[in-house]
Tab-separated table of C-alpha atoms in Angstrom:
chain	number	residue	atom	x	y	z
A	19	UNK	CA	-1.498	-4.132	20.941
A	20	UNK	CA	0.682	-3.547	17.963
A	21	UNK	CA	4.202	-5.727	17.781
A	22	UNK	CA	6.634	-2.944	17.532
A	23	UNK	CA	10.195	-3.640	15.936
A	24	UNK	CA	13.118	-1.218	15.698
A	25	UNK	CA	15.250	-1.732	12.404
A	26	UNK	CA	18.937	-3.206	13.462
A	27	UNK	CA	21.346	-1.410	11.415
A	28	UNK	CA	20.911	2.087	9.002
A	29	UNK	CA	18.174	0.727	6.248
A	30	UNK	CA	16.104	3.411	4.361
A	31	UNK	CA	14.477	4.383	1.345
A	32	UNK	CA	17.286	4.692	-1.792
A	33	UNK	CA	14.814	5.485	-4.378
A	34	UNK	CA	10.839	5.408	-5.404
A	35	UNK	CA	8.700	4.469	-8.648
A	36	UNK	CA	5.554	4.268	-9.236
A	37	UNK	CA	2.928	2.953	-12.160
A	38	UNK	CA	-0.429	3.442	-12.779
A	39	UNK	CA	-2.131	2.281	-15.870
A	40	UNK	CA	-3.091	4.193	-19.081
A	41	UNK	CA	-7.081	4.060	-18.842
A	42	UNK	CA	-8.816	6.487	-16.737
A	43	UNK	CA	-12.088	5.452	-15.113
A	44	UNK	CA	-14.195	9.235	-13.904
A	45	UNK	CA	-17.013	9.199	-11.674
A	46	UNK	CA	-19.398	9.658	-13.987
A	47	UNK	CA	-18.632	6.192	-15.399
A	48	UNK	CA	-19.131	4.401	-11.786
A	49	UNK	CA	-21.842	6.641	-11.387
A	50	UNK	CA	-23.812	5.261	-14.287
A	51	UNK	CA	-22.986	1.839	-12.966
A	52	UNK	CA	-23.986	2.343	-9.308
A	53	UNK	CA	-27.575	4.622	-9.298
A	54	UNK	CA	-25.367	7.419	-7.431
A	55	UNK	CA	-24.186	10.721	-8.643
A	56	UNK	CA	-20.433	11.948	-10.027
A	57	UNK	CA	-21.268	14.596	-7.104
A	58	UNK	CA	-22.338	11.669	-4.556
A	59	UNK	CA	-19.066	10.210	-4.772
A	60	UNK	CA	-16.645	13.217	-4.466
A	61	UNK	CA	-18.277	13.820	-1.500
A	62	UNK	CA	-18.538	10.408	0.450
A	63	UNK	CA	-15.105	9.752	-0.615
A	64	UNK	CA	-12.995	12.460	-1.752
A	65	UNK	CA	-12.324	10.504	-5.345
A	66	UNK	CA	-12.695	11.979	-8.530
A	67	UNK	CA	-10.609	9.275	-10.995
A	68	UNK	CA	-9.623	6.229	-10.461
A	69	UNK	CA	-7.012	3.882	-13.158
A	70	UNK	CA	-8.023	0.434	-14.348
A	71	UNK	CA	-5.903	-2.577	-16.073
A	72	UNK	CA	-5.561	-2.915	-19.432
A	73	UNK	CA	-6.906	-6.754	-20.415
A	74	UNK	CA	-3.581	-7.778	-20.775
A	75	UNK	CA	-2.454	-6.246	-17.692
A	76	UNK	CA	-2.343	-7.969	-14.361
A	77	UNK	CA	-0.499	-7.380	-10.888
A	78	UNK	CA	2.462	-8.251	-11.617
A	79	UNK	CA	2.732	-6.296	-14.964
A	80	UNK	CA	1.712	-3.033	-13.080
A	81	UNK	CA	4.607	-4.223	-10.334
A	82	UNK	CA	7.363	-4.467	-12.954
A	83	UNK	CA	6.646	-0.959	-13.871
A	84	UNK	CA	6.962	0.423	-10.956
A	85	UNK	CA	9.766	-1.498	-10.072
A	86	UNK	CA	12.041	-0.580	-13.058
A	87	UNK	CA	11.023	3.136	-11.932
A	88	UNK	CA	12.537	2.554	-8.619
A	89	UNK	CA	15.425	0.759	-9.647
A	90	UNK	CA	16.141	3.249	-11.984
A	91	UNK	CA	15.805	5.937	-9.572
A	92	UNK	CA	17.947	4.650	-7.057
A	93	UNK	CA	20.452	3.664	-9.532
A	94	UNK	CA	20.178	-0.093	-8.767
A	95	UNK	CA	20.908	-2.875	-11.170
A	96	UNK	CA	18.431	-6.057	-10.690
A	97	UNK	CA	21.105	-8.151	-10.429
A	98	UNK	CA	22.359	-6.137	-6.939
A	99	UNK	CA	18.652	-6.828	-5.734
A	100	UNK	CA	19.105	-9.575	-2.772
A	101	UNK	CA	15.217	-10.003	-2.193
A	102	UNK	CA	12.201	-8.877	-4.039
A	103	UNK	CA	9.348	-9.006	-1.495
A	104	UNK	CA	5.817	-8.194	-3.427
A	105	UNK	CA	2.574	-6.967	-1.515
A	106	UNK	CA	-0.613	-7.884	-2.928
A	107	UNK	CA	-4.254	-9.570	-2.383
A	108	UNK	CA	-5.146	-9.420	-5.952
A	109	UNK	CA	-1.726	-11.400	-7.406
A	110	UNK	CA	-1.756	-13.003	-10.879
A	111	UNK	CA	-2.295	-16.517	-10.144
A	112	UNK	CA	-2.918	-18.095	-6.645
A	113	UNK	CA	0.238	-19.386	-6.968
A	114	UNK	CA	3.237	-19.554	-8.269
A	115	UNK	CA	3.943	-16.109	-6.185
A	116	UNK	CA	4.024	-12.689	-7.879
A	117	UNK	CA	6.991	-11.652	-6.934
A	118	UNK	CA	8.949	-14.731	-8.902
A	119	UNK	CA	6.864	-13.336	-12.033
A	120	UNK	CA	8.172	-9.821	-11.531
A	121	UNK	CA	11.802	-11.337	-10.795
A	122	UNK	CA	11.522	-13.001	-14.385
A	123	UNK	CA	10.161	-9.761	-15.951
A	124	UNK	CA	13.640	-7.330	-14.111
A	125	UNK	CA	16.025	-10.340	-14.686
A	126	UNK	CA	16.526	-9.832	-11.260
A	127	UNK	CA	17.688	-13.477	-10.789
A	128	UNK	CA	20.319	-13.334	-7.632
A	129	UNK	CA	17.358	-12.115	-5.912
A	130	UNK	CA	14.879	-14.411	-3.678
A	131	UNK	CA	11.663	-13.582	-4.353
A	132	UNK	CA	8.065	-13.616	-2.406
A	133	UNK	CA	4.458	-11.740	-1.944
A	134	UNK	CA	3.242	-11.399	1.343
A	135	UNK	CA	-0.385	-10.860	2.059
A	136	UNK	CA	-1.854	-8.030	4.560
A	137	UNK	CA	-4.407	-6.527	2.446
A	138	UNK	CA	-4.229	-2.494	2.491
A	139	UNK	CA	-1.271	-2.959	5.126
A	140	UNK	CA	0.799	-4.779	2.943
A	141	UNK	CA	2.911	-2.819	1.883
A	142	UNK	CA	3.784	-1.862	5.765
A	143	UNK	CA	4.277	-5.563	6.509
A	144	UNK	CA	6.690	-5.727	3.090
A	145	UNK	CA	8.639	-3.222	4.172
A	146	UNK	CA	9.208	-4.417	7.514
A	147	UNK	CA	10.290	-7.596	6.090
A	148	UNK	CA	12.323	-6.194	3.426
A	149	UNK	CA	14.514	-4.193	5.909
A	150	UNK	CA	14.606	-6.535	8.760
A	151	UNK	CA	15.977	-9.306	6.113
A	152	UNK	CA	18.869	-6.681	4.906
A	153	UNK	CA	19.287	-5.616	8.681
A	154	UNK	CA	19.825	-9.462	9.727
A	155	UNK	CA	23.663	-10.400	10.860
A	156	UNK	CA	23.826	-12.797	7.460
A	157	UNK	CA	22.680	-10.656	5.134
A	158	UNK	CA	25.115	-10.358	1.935
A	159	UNK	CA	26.916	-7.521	2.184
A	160	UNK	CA	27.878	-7.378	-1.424
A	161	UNK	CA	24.007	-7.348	-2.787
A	162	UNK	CA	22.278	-5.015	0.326
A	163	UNK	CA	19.323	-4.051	-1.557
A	164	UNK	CA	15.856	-5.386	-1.407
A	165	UNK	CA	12.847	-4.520	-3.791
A	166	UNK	CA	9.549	-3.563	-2.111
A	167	UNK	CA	6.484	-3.769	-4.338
A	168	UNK	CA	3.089	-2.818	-3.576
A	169	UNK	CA	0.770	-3.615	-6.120
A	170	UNK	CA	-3.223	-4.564	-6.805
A	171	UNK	CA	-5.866	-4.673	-9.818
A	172	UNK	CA	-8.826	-4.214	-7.848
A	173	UNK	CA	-11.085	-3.678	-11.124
A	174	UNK	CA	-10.632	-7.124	-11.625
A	175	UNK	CA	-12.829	-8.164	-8.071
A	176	UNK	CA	-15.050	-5.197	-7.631
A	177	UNK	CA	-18.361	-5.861	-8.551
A	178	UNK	CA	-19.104	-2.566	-10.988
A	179	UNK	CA	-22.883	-2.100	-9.978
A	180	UNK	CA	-21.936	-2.041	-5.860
A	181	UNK	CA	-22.067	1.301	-4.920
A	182	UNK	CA	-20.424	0.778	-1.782
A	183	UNK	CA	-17.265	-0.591	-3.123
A	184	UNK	CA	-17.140	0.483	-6.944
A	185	UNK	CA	-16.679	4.289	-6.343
A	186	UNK	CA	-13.465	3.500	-4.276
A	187	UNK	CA	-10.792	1.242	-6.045
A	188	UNK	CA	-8.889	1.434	-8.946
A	189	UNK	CA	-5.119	-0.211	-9.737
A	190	UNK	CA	-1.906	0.798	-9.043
A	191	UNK	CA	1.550	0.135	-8.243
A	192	UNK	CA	3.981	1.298	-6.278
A	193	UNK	CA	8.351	0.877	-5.298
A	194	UNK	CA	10.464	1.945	-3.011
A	195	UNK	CA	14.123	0.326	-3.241
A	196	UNK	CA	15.623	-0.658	0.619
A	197	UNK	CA	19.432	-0.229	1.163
A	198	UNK	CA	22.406	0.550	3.425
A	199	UNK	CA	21.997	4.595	4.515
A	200	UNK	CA	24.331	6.723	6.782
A	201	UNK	CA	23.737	6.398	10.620
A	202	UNK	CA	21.150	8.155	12.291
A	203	UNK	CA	18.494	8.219	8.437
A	204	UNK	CA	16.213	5.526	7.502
A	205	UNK	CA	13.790	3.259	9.094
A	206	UNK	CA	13.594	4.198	12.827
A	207	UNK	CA	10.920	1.351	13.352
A	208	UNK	CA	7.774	-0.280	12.420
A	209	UNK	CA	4.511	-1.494	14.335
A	210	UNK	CA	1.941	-4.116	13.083
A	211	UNK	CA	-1.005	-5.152	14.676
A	212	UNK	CA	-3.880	-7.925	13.357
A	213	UNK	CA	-7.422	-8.149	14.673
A	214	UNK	CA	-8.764	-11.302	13.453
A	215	UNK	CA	-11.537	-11.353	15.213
A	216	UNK	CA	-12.986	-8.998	12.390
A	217	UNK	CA	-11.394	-10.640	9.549
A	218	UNK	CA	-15.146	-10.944	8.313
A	219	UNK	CA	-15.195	-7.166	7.536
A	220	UNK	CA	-13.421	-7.101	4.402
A	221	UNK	CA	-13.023	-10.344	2.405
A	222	UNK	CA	-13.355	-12.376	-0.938
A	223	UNK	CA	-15.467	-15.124	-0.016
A	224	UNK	CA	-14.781	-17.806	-2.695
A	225	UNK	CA	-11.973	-18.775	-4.979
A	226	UNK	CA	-9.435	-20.199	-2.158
A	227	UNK	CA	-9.295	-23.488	-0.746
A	228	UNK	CA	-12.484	-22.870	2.011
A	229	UNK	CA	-14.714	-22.523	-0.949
A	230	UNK	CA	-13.118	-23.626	-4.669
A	231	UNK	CA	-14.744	-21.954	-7.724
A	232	UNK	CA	-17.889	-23.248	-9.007
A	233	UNK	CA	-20.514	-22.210	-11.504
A	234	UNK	CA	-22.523	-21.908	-8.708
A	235	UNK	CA	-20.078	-19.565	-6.551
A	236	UNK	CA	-19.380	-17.481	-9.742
A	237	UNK	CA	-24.028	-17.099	-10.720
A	238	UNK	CA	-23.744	-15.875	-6.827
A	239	UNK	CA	-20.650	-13.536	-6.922
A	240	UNK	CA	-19.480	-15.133	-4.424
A	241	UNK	CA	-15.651	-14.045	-5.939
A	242	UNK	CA	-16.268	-9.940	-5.880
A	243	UNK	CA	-15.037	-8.090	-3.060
A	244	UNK	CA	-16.936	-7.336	-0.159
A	245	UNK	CA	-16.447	-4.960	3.217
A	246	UNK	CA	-18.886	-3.758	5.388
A	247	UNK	CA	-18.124	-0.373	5.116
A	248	UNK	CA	-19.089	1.285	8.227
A	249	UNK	CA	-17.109	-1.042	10.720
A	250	UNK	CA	-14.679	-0.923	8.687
A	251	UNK	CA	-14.512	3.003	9.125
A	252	UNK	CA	-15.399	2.322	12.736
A	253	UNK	CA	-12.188	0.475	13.172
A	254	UNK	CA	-10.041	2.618	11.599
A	255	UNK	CA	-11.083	5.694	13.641
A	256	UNK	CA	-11.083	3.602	16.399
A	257	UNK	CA	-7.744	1.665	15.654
A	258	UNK	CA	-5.366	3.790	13.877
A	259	UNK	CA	-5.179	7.105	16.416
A	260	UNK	CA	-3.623	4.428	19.173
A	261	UNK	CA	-1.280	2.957	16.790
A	262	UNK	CA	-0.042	5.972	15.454
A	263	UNK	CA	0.761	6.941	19.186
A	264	UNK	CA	2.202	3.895	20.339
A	265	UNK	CA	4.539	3.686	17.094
A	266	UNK	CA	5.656	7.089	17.882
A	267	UNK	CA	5.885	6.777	21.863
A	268	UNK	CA	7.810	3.537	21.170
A	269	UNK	CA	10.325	5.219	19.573
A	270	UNK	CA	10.316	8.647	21.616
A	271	UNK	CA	8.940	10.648	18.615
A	272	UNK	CA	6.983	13.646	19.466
A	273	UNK	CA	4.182	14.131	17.007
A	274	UNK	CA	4.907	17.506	16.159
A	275	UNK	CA	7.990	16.115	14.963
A	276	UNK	CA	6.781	14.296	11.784
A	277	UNK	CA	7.143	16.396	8.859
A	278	UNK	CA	5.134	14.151	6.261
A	279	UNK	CA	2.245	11.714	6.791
A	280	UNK	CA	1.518	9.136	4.198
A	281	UNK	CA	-1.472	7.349	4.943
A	282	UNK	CA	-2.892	4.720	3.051
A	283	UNK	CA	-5.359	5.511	0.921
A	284	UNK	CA	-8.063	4.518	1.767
A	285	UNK	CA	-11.116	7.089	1.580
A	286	UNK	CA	-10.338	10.706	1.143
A	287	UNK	CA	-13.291	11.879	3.086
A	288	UNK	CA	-12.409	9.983	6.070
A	289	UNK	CA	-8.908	10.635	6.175
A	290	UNK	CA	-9.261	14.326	6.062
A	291	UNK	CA	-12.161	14.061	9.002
A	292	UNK	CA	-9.670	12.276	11.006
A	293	UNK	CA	-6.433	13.694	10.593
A	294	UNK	CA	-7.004	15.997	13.236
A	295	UNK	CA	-7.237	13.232	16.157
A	296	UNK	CA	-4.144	12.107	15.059
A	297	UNK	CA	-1.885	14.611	16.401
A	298	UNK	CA	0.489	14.764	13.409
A	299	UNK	CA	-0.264	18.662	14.024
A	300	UNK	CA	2.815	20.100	11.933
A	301	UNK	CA	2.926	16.928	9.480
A	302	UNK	CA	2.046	17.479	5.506
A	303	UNK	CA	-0.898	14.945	5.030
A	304	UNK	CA	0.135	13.276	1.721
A	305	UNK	CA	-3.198	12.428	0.212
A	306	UNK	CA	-3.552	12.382	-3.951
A	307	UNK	CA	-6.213	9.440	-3.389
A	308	UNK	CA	-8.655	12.121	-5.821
A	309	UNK	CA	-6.845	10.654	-8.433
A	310	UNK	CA	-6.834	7.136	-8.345
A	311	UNK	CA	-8.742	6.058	-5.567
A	312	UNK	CA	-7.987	3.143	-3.409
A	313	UNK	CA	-5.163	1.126	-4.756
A	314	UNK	CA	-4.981	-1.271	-1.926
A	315	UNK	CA	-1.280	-2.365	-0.921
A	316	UNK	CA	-0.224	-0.239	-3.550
A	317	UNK	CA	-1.490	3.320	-2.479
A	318	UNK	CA	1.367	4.038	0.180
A	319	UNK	CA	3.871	3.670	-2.148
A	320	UNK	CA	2.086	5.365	-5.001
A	321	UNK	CA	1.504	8.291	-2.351
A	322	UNK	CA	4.943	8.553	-1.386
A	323	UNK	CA	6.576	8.248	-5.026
A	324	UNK	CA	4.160	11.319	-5.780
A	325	UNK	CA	5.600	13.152	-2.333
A	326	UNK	CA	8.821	12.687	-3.462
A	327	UNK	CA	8.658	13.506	-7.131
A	328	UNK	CA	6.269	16.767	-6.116
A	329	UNK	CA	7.056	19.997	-4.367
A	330	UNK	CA	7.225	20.189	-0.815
A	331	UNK	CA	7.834	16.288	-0.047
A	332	UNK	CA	10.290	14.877	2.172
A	333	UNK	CA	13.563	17.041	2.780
A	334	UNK	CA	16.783	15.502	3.750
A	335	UNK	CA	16.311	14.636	7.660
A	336	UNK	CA	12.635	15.045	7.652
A	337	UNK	CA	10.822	12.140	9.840
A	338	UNK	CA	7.839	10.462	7.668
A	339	UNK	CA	5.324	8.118	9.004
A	340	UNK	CA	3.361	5.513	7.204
A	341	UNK	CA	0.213	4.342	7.962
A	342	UNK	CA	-1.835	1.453	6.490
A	343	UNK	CA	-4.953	-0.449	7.825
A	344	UNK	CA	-7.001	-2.559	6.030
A	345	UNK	CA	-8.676	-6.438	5.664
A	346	UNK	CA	-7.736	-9.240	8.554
A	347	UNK	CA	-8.168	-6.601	10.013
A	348	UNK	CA	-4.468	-5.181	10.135
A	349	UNK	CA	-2.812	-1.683	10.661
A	350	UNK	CA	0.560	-1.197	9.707
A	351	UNK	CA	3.440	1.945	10.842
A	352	UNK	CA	6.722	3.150	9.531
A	353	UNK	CA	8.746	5.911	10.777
A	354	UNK	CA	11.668	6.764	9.061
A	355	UNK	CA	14.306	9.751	8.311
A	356	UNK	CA	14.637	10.983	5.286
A	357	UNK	CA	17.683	10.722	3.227
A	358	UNK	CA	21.061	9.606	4.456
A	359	UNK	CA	22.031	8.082	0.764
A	360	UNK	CA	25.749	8.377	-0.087
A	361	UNK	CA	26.617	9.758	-3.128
């Protein structure tokens, strides 16, 4: 059952940004790698391009980008930034946290800082944090604004020659700034739910404290990224029609309703196969995962920034819903209204 938390207090969306970096990784390049076709991976996963890291860059480089988009964009100074709350699995170091590296990089330093870790639902589980921390009786009223980062560098784990998970992932970042909105817009509510019983499906086997880097654990590749890509689609078609449902039921949303969907994004393919048991009947499905693949905490975000910035996205008043699922395993909803910012 999904943990389902209505947001005390008018906190929504004041502005997006989004980064993704310079160097553009086709299909025929994976291809190449993997013993499949450019053509083979369209059509398994709906993914034409995907973005990797420059050398230099890592996770929190890409978040600082996007980050200074959405700052800019909602006309926020760092320095008005209470909290700075950074989703990731693929962070710069294992510690100190990302987000203290970003903080340092916006000079955002009236702001506490920290990542949290849900995999592809992070960014959910960020921005449930993010708003229920600005929502909270002692929040400071002066500084009302949190920073919500979702951002990974999955190049950097994927081992290139696996053709079920190279095709897939590239890197990305993604921003949304969280603020004080008129009654009756923003955040109506979120729902998480974790199924650790399969947190085997998806996983990184070595570099943590269960089993510390070795020569040994880096001849094996023991430290790429694995999932076991068929439950892990099981699950999702399984999991994430329900928890849609109940998120919307909870709050006494109808589905036709919901004007946008922003899923995560995960697998083209898939999404589009299930988006009609979902009963989001009237919704737009927000879905440009052709061009840069799965981004991990970072694709809602990097969906939505390219909703709002495009044609048809989110109108003032319009209800969106987030969706993200991914390794623990976890599945993570928003519902919002759109809009509501003074001035």
């Amino acid at each position: 059952m999904s943990v389902h938390s209505p947001v005390l207090g008018p906190i929504g969306i004041l502005g997006t940004g989004s980064y993704l970096p310079e160097r553009i990784v086709p299909n025929e390049t994976i291809a190449a790698r993997t013993g499949v076709t450019p053509a083979w991976i369209e059509r398994k996963t709906g993914i034409r391009e995907r973005r990797y890291a420059a050398p230099h860059e890592a996770a929190s480089d890409l978040a600082a980008e996007a980050a200074v988009r959405a700052l800019e964009n909602s006309g926020t100074a760092p320095e008005d930034l209470a909290w700075i709350v950074v989703a990731t699995s693929t962070p710069d170091h294992s510690q100190p946290a990302t987000a203290a590296l970003v903080q340092h990089r916006l000079g955002a330093y009236r702001a506490a800082a920290f990542d949290v870790n849900a995999v592809c639902s992070g960014f959910a589980v960020a921005l449930h944090t993010g708003a229920r921390l600005l929502a909270a009786p002692e929040a400071d009223g002066r500084r009302r604004r949190a920073l919500i980062i979702g951002a990974d560098v999955y190049s950097r784990i994927i081992d290139p020659a696996d053709r079920r998970t190279a095709p897939l992932f590239g890197d990305g970042a993604g921003a949304v700034v969280l603020g004080p909105v008129q009654e009756g817009y923003g955040l109506l509510g979120t729902g998480l739910r974790t199924d650790g019983r399969l947190h085997d499906l998806i996983g990184v086997t070595a570099g943590g404290s269960r089993m510390p880097a070795t020569p040994k654990t880096v001849a094996r590749g023991d430290h790429w990224f694995t999932m076991r890509g068929r439950d892990v689609r099981e699950f999702v078609v399984r999991e994430l029609p329900g928890a849609i449902a109940q998120t919307l039921t909870a709050f006494d949303v109808h589905p036709d309703e919901i004007a946008h969907f922003v899923p995560h994004q995960a697998n083209g393919e898939m999404l589009r196969s299930l988006a009609g048991s979902l009963g989001l009947t009237r919704a737009v499905l927000h879905l440009p995962v052709e061009r840069h693949g799965n981004t991990g905490a970072a694709s809602i975000p990097l969906a939505l920034d390219h909703a709002v910035r495009a044609d048809g996205g989110p109108a003032e008043g319009d209800l969106v819903l987030l969706a993200g699922f991914g390794g623990g395993m976890t599945v993570g909803t928003a519902l919002m209204r759109w809009g509501g910012v003074s001035g």
